[in-house]
CSV table of C-alpha atoms (C1' of nucleotides) in Angstrom, one decimal:
chain,number,residue,atom,x,y,z
A,1,MET,CA,4.7,-14.9,-28.4
A,2,THR,CA,4.3,-16.0,-24.9
A,3,ASP,CA,2.4,-19.1,-25.7
A,4,GLU,CA,5.7,-20.7,-25.0
A,5,TYR,CA,4.0,-23.3,-23.0
A,6,LEU,CA,1.7,-26.0,-24.1
A,7,ASN,CA,-0.9,-27.8,-21.9
A,8,ILE,CA,-1.1,-31.5,-22.0
A,9,ARG,CA,-3.7,-31.6,-24.8
A,10,GLN,CA,-1.9,-29.2,-27.1
A,11,MET,CA,1.4,-31.1,-26.5
A,12,GLY,CA,-0.3,-34.4,-27.3
A,13,ASP,CA,-1.9,-33.1,-30.4
A,14,ARG,CA,1.2,-31.5,-31.7
A,15,TYR,CA,3.4,-34.6,-31.4
A,16,GLU,CA,0.7,-37.3,-31.7
A,17,VAL,CA,1.0,-38.8,-28.4
A,18,THR,CA,-1.7,-39.3,-25.7
A,19,ALA,CA,-1.9,-37.4,-22.5
A,20,ARG,CA,-1.3,-40.7,-20.7
A,21,THR,CA,2.0,-41.1,-22.6
A,22,LEU,CA,3.1,-37.6,-21.5
A,23,ARG,CA,2.3,-38.3,-17.9
A,24,PHE,CA,4.1,-41.6,-18.2
A,25,TYR,CA,7.2,-39.9,-19.6
A,26,GLU,CA,7.1,-37.4,-16.8
A,27,ALA,CA,6.9,-40.2,-14.2
A,28,LYS,CA,9.9,-41.8,-15.8
A,29,GLU,CA,11.7,-38.4,-15.7
A,30,LEU,CA,12.0,-38.0,-19.4
A,31,LEU,CA,10.0,-34.8,-19.3
A,32,SER,CA,9.6,-32.3,-16.6
A,33,PRO,CA,6.9,-29.8,-17.3
A,34,ILE,CA,6.3,-26.9,-15.0
A,35,ARG,CA,3.1,-26.5,-13.1
A,36,GLU,CA,0.5,-23.8,-13.2
A,37,GLY,CA,-1.5,-24.7,-10.2
A,38,GLN,CA,-1.9,-28.5,-10.7
A,39,LYS,CA,-1.8,-28.4,-14.4
A,40,ARG,CA,1.2,-29.3,-16.5
A,41,LEU,CA,2.8,-26.8,-18.8
A,42,PHE,CA,5.3,-28.2,-21.3
A,43,THR,CA,8.2,-25.9,-22.2
A,44,ARG,CA,10.3,-25.7,-25.3
A,45,ARG,CA,12.8,-27.9,-23.6
A,46,ASP,CA,10.1,-30.5,-23.1
A,47,GLN,CA,9.2,-30.3,-26.7
A,48,ALA,CA,12.8,-30.7,-27.8
A,49,ARG,CA,13.2,-33.7,-25.5
A,50,LEU,CA,10.0,-35.2,-26.7
A,51,LYS,CA,11.2,-35.1,-30.3
A,52,LEU,CA,14.4,-36.9,-29.3
A,53,ILE,CA,12.4,-39.4,-27.3
A,54,LEU,CA,10.2,-40.2,-30.3
A,55,ARG,CA,13.2,-40.4,-32.6
A,56,GLY,CA,14.9,-42.7,-30.1
A,57,LYS,CA,11.9,-45.0,-30.1
A,58,ARG,CA,11.8,-45.2,-33.8
A,59,PHE,CA,15.3,-46.6,-33.6
A,60,GLY,CA,14.3,-49.2,-31.1
A,61,PHE,CA,15.9,-47.7,-28.0
A,62,ALA,CA,14.2,-48.4,-24.7
A,63,LEU,CA,13.0,-45.4,-22.7
A,64,GLU,CA,15.6,-45.9,-20.1
A,65,GLU,CA,18.4,-45.8,-22.7
A,66,ILE,CA,16.8,-42.7,-24.2
A,67,ARG,CA,16.7,-41.0,-20.8
A,68,GLN,CA,20.5,-41.4,-20.5
A,69,LEU,CA,21.0,-40.0,-24.0
A,70,LEU,CA,18.8,-37.0,-23.2
A,71,ASP,CA,21.1,-36.1,-20.3
A,72,LEU,CA,23.8,-35.5,-22.8
A,73,TYR,CA,21.7,-32.9,-24.7
A,74,ASP,CA,21.0,-30.5,-21.9
A,75,MET,CA,23.8,-30.2,-19.6
A,76,GLY,CA,23.8,-26.4,-19.2
A,77,ASP,CA,26.9,-26.1,-17.1
A,78,GLN,CA,25.8,-27.6,-13.9
A,79,GLN,CA,26.6,-31.3,-13.6
A,80,LYS,CA,29.9,-31.5,-15.3
A,81,THR,CA,31.0,-34.1,-12.7
A,82,GLN,CA,28.9,-36.6,-14.6
A,83,LEU,CA,30.1,-35.3,-18.0
A,84,GLY,CA,32.8,-37.8,-18.3
A,85,ALA,CA,30.6,-40.8,-17.8
A,86,THR,CA,27.9,-39.4,-20.0
A,87,TYR,CA,30.4,-38.6,-22.6
A,88,GLU,CA,31.5,-42.3,-22.7
A,89,THR,CA,28.0,-43.7,-22.9
A,90,GLY,CA,27.3,-41.1,-25.6
A,91,LYS,CA,30.3,-42.4,-27.6
A,92,GLY,CA,28.9,-45.9,-27.2
A,93,HIS,CA,25.5,-44.9,-28.5
A,94,LEU,CA,27.1,-43.1,-31.5
A,95,GLU,CA,28.8,-46.3,-32.5
A,96,THR,CA,25.5,-48.1,-32.2
A,97,LEU,CA,23.9,-45.5,-34.4
A,98,LYS,CA,26.6,-45.7,-37.0
A,99,ALA,CA,26.4,-49.5,-37.1
A,100,ARG,CA,22.7,-49.4,-37.5
A,101,HIS,CA,22.9,-46.8,-40.2
A,102,GLY,CA,25.1,-49.1,-42.2
A,103,GLU,CA,22.9,-52.1,-41.5
A,104,LEU,CA,19.9,-50.1,-42.5
A,105,GLY,CA,21.5,-49.3,-45.8
A,106,GLU,CA,21.9,-53.0,-46.4
A,107,ALA,CA,18.3,-53.7,-45.4
A,108,ILE,CA,17.2,-51.2,-47.9
A,109,LYS,CA,19.2,-52.7,-50.6
A,110,ASP,CA,17.9,-56.2,-49.8
A,111,LEU,CA,14.3,-55.2,-49.6
A,112,THR,CA,14.6,-53.2,-52.8
A,113,ALA,CA,16.0,-56.2,-54.6
A,114,GLN,CA,13.1,-58.4,-53.3
A,115,LEU,CA,10.6,-55.8,-54.4
A,116,ASP,CA,12.1,-55.6,-57.8
A,117,TRP,CA,11.9,-59.4,-58.1
A,118,ALA,CA,8.3,-59.3,-56.9
A,119,GLU,CA,7.4,-56.6,-59.4
A,120,LYS,CA,8.9,-58.7,-62.2
A,121,GLU,CA,6.9,-61.7,-61.1
A,122,LEU,CA,3.7,-59.7,-61.0
A,123,THR,CA,4.1,-58.5,-64.5
A,124,THR,CA,4.6,-62.1,-65.8
A,125,LEU,CA,1.1,-63.0,-64.6
B,17,MET,CA,28.8,-80.8,-45.1
B,18,THR,CA,25.5,-82.3,-44.1
B,19,ASP,CA,25.4,-80.6,-40.7
B,20,GLU,CA,22.9,-78.4,-42.5
B,21,TYR,CA,20.7,-78.6,-39.5
B,22,LEU,CA,21.3,-77.0,-36.1
B,23,ASN,CA,19.7,-78.2,-32.9
B,24,ILE,CA,18.2,-75.6,-30.6
B,25,ARG,CA,21.4,-75.2,-28.5
B,26,GLN,CA,23.6,-74.7,-31.5
B,27,MET,CA,21.2,-72.3,-33.1
B,28,GLY,CA,21.0,-70.3,-29.9
B,29,ASP,CA,24.7,-70.2,-29.5
B,30,ARG,CA,25.4,-69.1,-33.0
B,31,TYR,CA,23.0,-66.2,-33.0
B,32,GLU,CA,23.0,-65.3,-29.3
B,33,VAL,CA,19.5,-66.0,-28.5
B,34,THR,CA,18.1,-68.4,-25.9
B,35,ALA,CA,16.3,-71.6,-26.5
B,36,ARG,CA,13.2,-70.0,-25.1
B,37,THR,CA,13.4,-67.3,-27.7
B,38,LEU,CA,13.6,-69.8,-30.5
B,39,ARG,CA,10.6,-71.7,-29.3
B,40,PHE,CA,8.8,-68.4,-28.9
B,41,TYR,CA,9.5,-67.4,-32.4
B,42,GLU,CA,8.3,-70.8,-33.6
B,43,ALA,CA,5.1,-70.4,-31.7
B,44,LYS,CA,4.7,-67.0,-33.4
B,45,GLU,CA,5.3,-68.7,-36.7
B,46,LEU,CA,8.5,-66.7,-37.4
B,47,LEU,CA,10.5,-69.9,-37.6
B,48,SER,CA,9.5,-73.4,-38.6
B,49,PRO,CA,12.2,-75.9,-37.8
B,50,ILE,CA,11.7,-79.4,-38.9
B,51,ARG,CA,11.5,-82.2,-36.4
B,52,GLU,CA,13.7,-85.2,-35.8
B,53,GLY,CA,11.5,-87.2,-33.4
B,54,GLN,CA,10.4,-84.5,-31.0
B,55,LYS,CA,13.5,-82.4,-31.4
B,56,ARG,CA,13.7,-79.2,-33.5
B,57,LEU,CA,16.2,-78.9,-36.3
B,58,PHE,CA,16.8,-75.5,-37.7
B,59,THR,CA,17.4,-75.3,-41.4
B,60,ARG,CA,19.3,-72.7,-43.4
B,61,ARG,CA,16.0,-71.1,-44.1
B,62,ASP,CA,15.4,-70.7,-40.4
B,63,GLN,CA,18.9,-69.2,-40.0
B,64,ALA,CA,18.3,-66.7,-42.8
B,65,ARG,CA,15.0,-65.8,-41.2
B,66,LEU,CA,16.5,-65.5,-37.8
B,67,LYS,CA,19.0,-63.0,-39.1
B,68,LEU,CA,16.3,-60.9,-40.6
B,69,ILE,CA,14.3,-61.1,-37.4
B,70,LEU,CA,17.2,-59.9,-35.3
B,71,ARG,CA,17.9,-57.1,-37.8
B,72,GLY,CA,14.2,-56.1,-37.8
B,73,LYS,CA,14.3,-56.0,-34.0
B,74,ARG,CA,17.3,-53.7,-34.0
B,75,PHE,CA,15.3,-51.3,-36.1
B,76,GLY,CA,12.4,-51.3,-33.7
B,77,PHE,CA,10.0,-53.4,-35.6
B,78,ALA,CA,7.5,-55.5,-33.8
B,79,LEU,CA,7.6,-59.3,-34.3
B,80,GLU,CA,4.3,-59.3,-36.0
B,81,GLU,CA,5.5,-56.7,-38.5
B,82,ILE,CA,8.7,-58.7,-39.0
B,83,ARG,CA,6.6,-61.8,-39.7
B,84,GLN,CA,4.9,-60.1,-42.6
B,85,LEU,CA,8.2,-58.8,-44.0
B,86,LEU,CA,9.6,-62.3,-43.8
B,87,ASP,CA,6.8,-63.6,-46.1
B,88,LEU,CA,8.2,-61.4,-48.8
B,89,TYR,CA,11.6,-63.0,-48.6
B,90,ASP,CA,10.7,-66.6,-49.2
B,91,MET,CA,7.9,-66.9,-51.7
B,92,GLY,CA,9.3,-69.6,-53.8
B,93,ASP,CA,6.6,-69.8,-56.4
B,94,GLN,CA,3.6,-71.0,-54.4
B,95,GLN,CA,1.5,-68.3,-52.9
B,96,LYS,CA,1.5,-65.7,-55.6
B,97,THR,CA,-2.1,-64.9,-55.0
B,98,GLN,CA,-0.8,-63.0,-51.9
B,99,LEU,CA,2.0,-61.5,-53.8
B,100,GLY,CA,0.2,-58.4,-54.7
B,101,ALA,CA,-0.7,-57.5,-51.1
B,102,THR,CA,2.7,-58.5,-49.8
B,103,TYR,CA,4.3,-56.3,-52.4
B,104,GLU,CA,2.3,-53.3,-51.3
B,105,THR,CA,3.2,-53.8,-47.6
B,106,GLY,CA,6.8,-54.3,-48.6
B,107,LYS,CA,6.7,-51.0,-50.5
B,108,GLY,CA,5.4,-49.4,-47.3
B,109,HIS,CA,8.2,-50.8,-45.2
B,110,LEU,CA,10.8,-49.7,-47.7
B,111,GLU,CA,9.6,-46.2,-47.4
B,112,THR,CA,9.8,-46.5,-43.6
B,113,LEU,CA,13.3,-47.8,-43.8
B,114,LYS,CA,14.4,-45.0,-46.1
B,115,ALA,CA,12.9,-42.4,-43.9
B,116,ARG,CA,14.6,-43.9,-40.9
B,117,HIS,CA,17.9,-44.0,-42.7
B,118,GLY,CA,17.7,-40.3,-43.3
B,119,GLU,CA,16.6,-39.6,-39.8
B,120,LEU,CA,19.4,-41.8,-38.5
B,121,GLY,CA,21.9,-39.8,-40.4
B,122,GLU,CA,20.6,-36.7,-38.7
B,123,ALA,CA,20.7,-38.3,-35.3
B,124,ILE,CA,24.3,-39.2,-35.9
B,125,LYS,CA,25.1,-35.6,-36.9
B,126,ASP,CA,23.4,-34.2,-33.8
B,127,LEU,CA,25.0,-36.6,-31.4
B,128,THR,CA,28.4,-36.1,-33.0
B,129,ALA,CA,28.0,-32.4,-32.4
B,130,GLN,CA,27.0,-32.9,-28.8
B,131,LEU,CA,30.0,-35.1,-28.2
B,132,ASP,CA,32.3,-32.6,-29.8
B,133,TRP,CA,31.0,-30.0,-27.5
B,134,ALA,CA,31.3,-32.3,-24.5
B,135,GLU,CA,34.9,-33.1,-25.4
B,136,LYS,CA,35.7,-29.4,-25.6
B,137,GLU,CA,34.2,-28.9,-22.2
B,138,LEU,CA,36.2,-31.7,-20.8
B,139,THR,CA,39.5,-30.3,-22.0
B,140,THR,CA,38.8,-26.9,-20.4
B,141,LEU,CA,38.7,-28.5,-16.9
C,24,DA,C1',20.5,-100.3,-14.7
C,25,DG,C1',21.3,-95.8,-13.3
C,26,DG,C1',22.7,-91.2,-13.7
C,27,DA,C1',23.8,-87.1,-16.4
C,28,DT,C1',22.5,-84.3,-20.2
C,29,DA,C1',19.7,-82.2,-23.4
C,30,DC,C1',15.5,-82.0,-25.3
C,31,DT,C1',10.2,-81.4,-25.0
C,32,DT,C1',5.6,-79.0,-23.6
C,33,DG,C1',2.9,-76.3,-20.5
C,34,DA,C1',2.2,-72.7,-17.3
C,35,DC,C1',3.0,-68.9,-14.6
C,36,DG,C1',6.0,-64.6,-13.8
C,37,DC,C1',8.0,-60.3,-15.1
C,38,DT,C1',9.2,-55.8,-17.4
C,39,DT,C1',8.1,-52.3,-20.7
C,40,DA,C1',5.0,-49.0,-22.4
C,41,DC,C1',1.4,-47.6,-22.2
C,42,DG,C1',-4.6,-47.9,-22.2
C,43,DT,C1',-8.5,-47.4,-19.5
C,44,DC,C1',-11.5,-46.6,-16.0
C,45,DA,C1',-12.6,-44.3,-11.3
C,46,DA,C1',-13.0,-40.4,-8.4
C,47,DG,C1',-12.2,-35.9,-7.8
C,48,DG,C1',-10.3,-30.7,-8.5
C,49,DT,C1',-10.9,-26.3,-11.1
C,50,DA,C1',-12.0,-22.7,-14.4
C,51,DA,C1',-15.4,-20.9,-17.8
C,52,DG,C1',-20.0,-20.2,-19.5
C,53,DG,C1',-25.0,-19.7,-19.1
D,15,DC,C1',-25.2,-22.3,-8.7
D,16,DC,C1',-25.0,-25.8,-12.0
D,17,DT,C1',-23.2,-27.9,-16.0
D,18,DT,C1',-19.6,-28.8,-19.2
D,19,DA,C1',-15.0,-29.5,-20.2
D,20,DC,C1',-10.5,-30.4,-19.2
D,21,DC,C1',-7.3,-31.3,-15.9
D,22,DT,C1',-5.5,-34.2,-11.9
D,23,DT,C1',-3.8,-38.6,-9.3
D,24,DG,C1',-4.3,-43.4,-8.4
D,25,DA,C1',-5.0,-48.1,-9.7
D,26,DC,C1',-5.8,-51.8,-12.4
D,27,DG,C1',-5.5,-54.0,-17.2
D,28,DT,C1',-3.0,-55.5,-21.3
D,29,DA,C1',0.1,-56.9,-25.2
D,30,DA,C1',4.8,-58.0,-26.4
D,31,DG,C1',8.8,-60.5,-25.4
D,32,DC,C1',10.7,-63.3,-23.3
D,33,DG,C1',12.5,-65.8,-18.2
D,34,DT,C1',11.9,-69.4,-15.2
D,35,DC,C1',10.3,-73.3,-13.1
D,36,DA,C1',7.9,-78.1,-13.4
D,37,DA,C1',7.4,-82.5,-15.1
D,38,DG,C1',8.2,-85.7,-18.5
D,39,DT,C1',11.0,-88.0,-22.4
D,40,DA,C1',14.9,-89.6,-25.1
D,41,DT,C1',20.1,-90.4,-25.5
D,42,DC,C1',24.6,-91.2,-24.1
D,43,DC,C1',28.0,-92.8,-20.7
D,44,DT,C1',29.7,-95.9,-17.4
DNA sequence: AGGATACTTGACGCTTACGTCAAGGTAAGG
DNA sequence: CCTTACCTTGACGTAAGCGTCAAGTATCCT
């Protein structure tokens, strides 16, 4: 129950990243694990954020871009002053995502066609 | 009609990349412009490949991965010995693309939800 | 002929995203 | 107490993907 927190090794194993990567993300303020003495403990919030980070990376976003997106996901009530600006950049990102989604569909279509062609060629040998 | 070929400047302008980038891609064997004297002339094949390169980049593929994918797209009859291997890596890439397509759909859903929430918050101020 | 312009090839610089030591702290087991 | 194991913070190294000179060449204009 109260193994809510993961140490750096468990966190790395679970999400297939190295400890170095986790420290790097903390240095870049993408994650903010709490401390038990000097050791890091990663919370559920950190885990949720890490999933989003890794997803962002798969879509070719830079870490700095991802950091800004992350802000949108955990505004708990506090910094609503920034909400307006964050909302606008979020809108922008959404458009980007939609555009890529369409483009990705095309890429899939194209590659499928190429593979079909290749398959046909292979059978004629 | 027979301005089939673009020089490095025209090519860069048309696809919004710098001359440096084009030379870099040539060095990495992603493009292979012909030469008129010492000057590069980019063919239609180069243009098609550049489009694919840029698309690949938007999806977070490394240049080296892109290079391998490109091979699949212009096998005109010659290197069919490699076709088998290329076909397999192509299959792999297709799976990756499909997975990302699905994931991207989820990302869009999530972000849309967050933005809806943010919008609601904004109106209550 | 003499710029001005646009191309070329190095070669070094820079940012991103980590990898890889080095040197040391700390908690657990024998 | 000593070892083992895992953590920590620097600090330097590196590959990718270009940017940015530097120095030379070729073409066009006047």
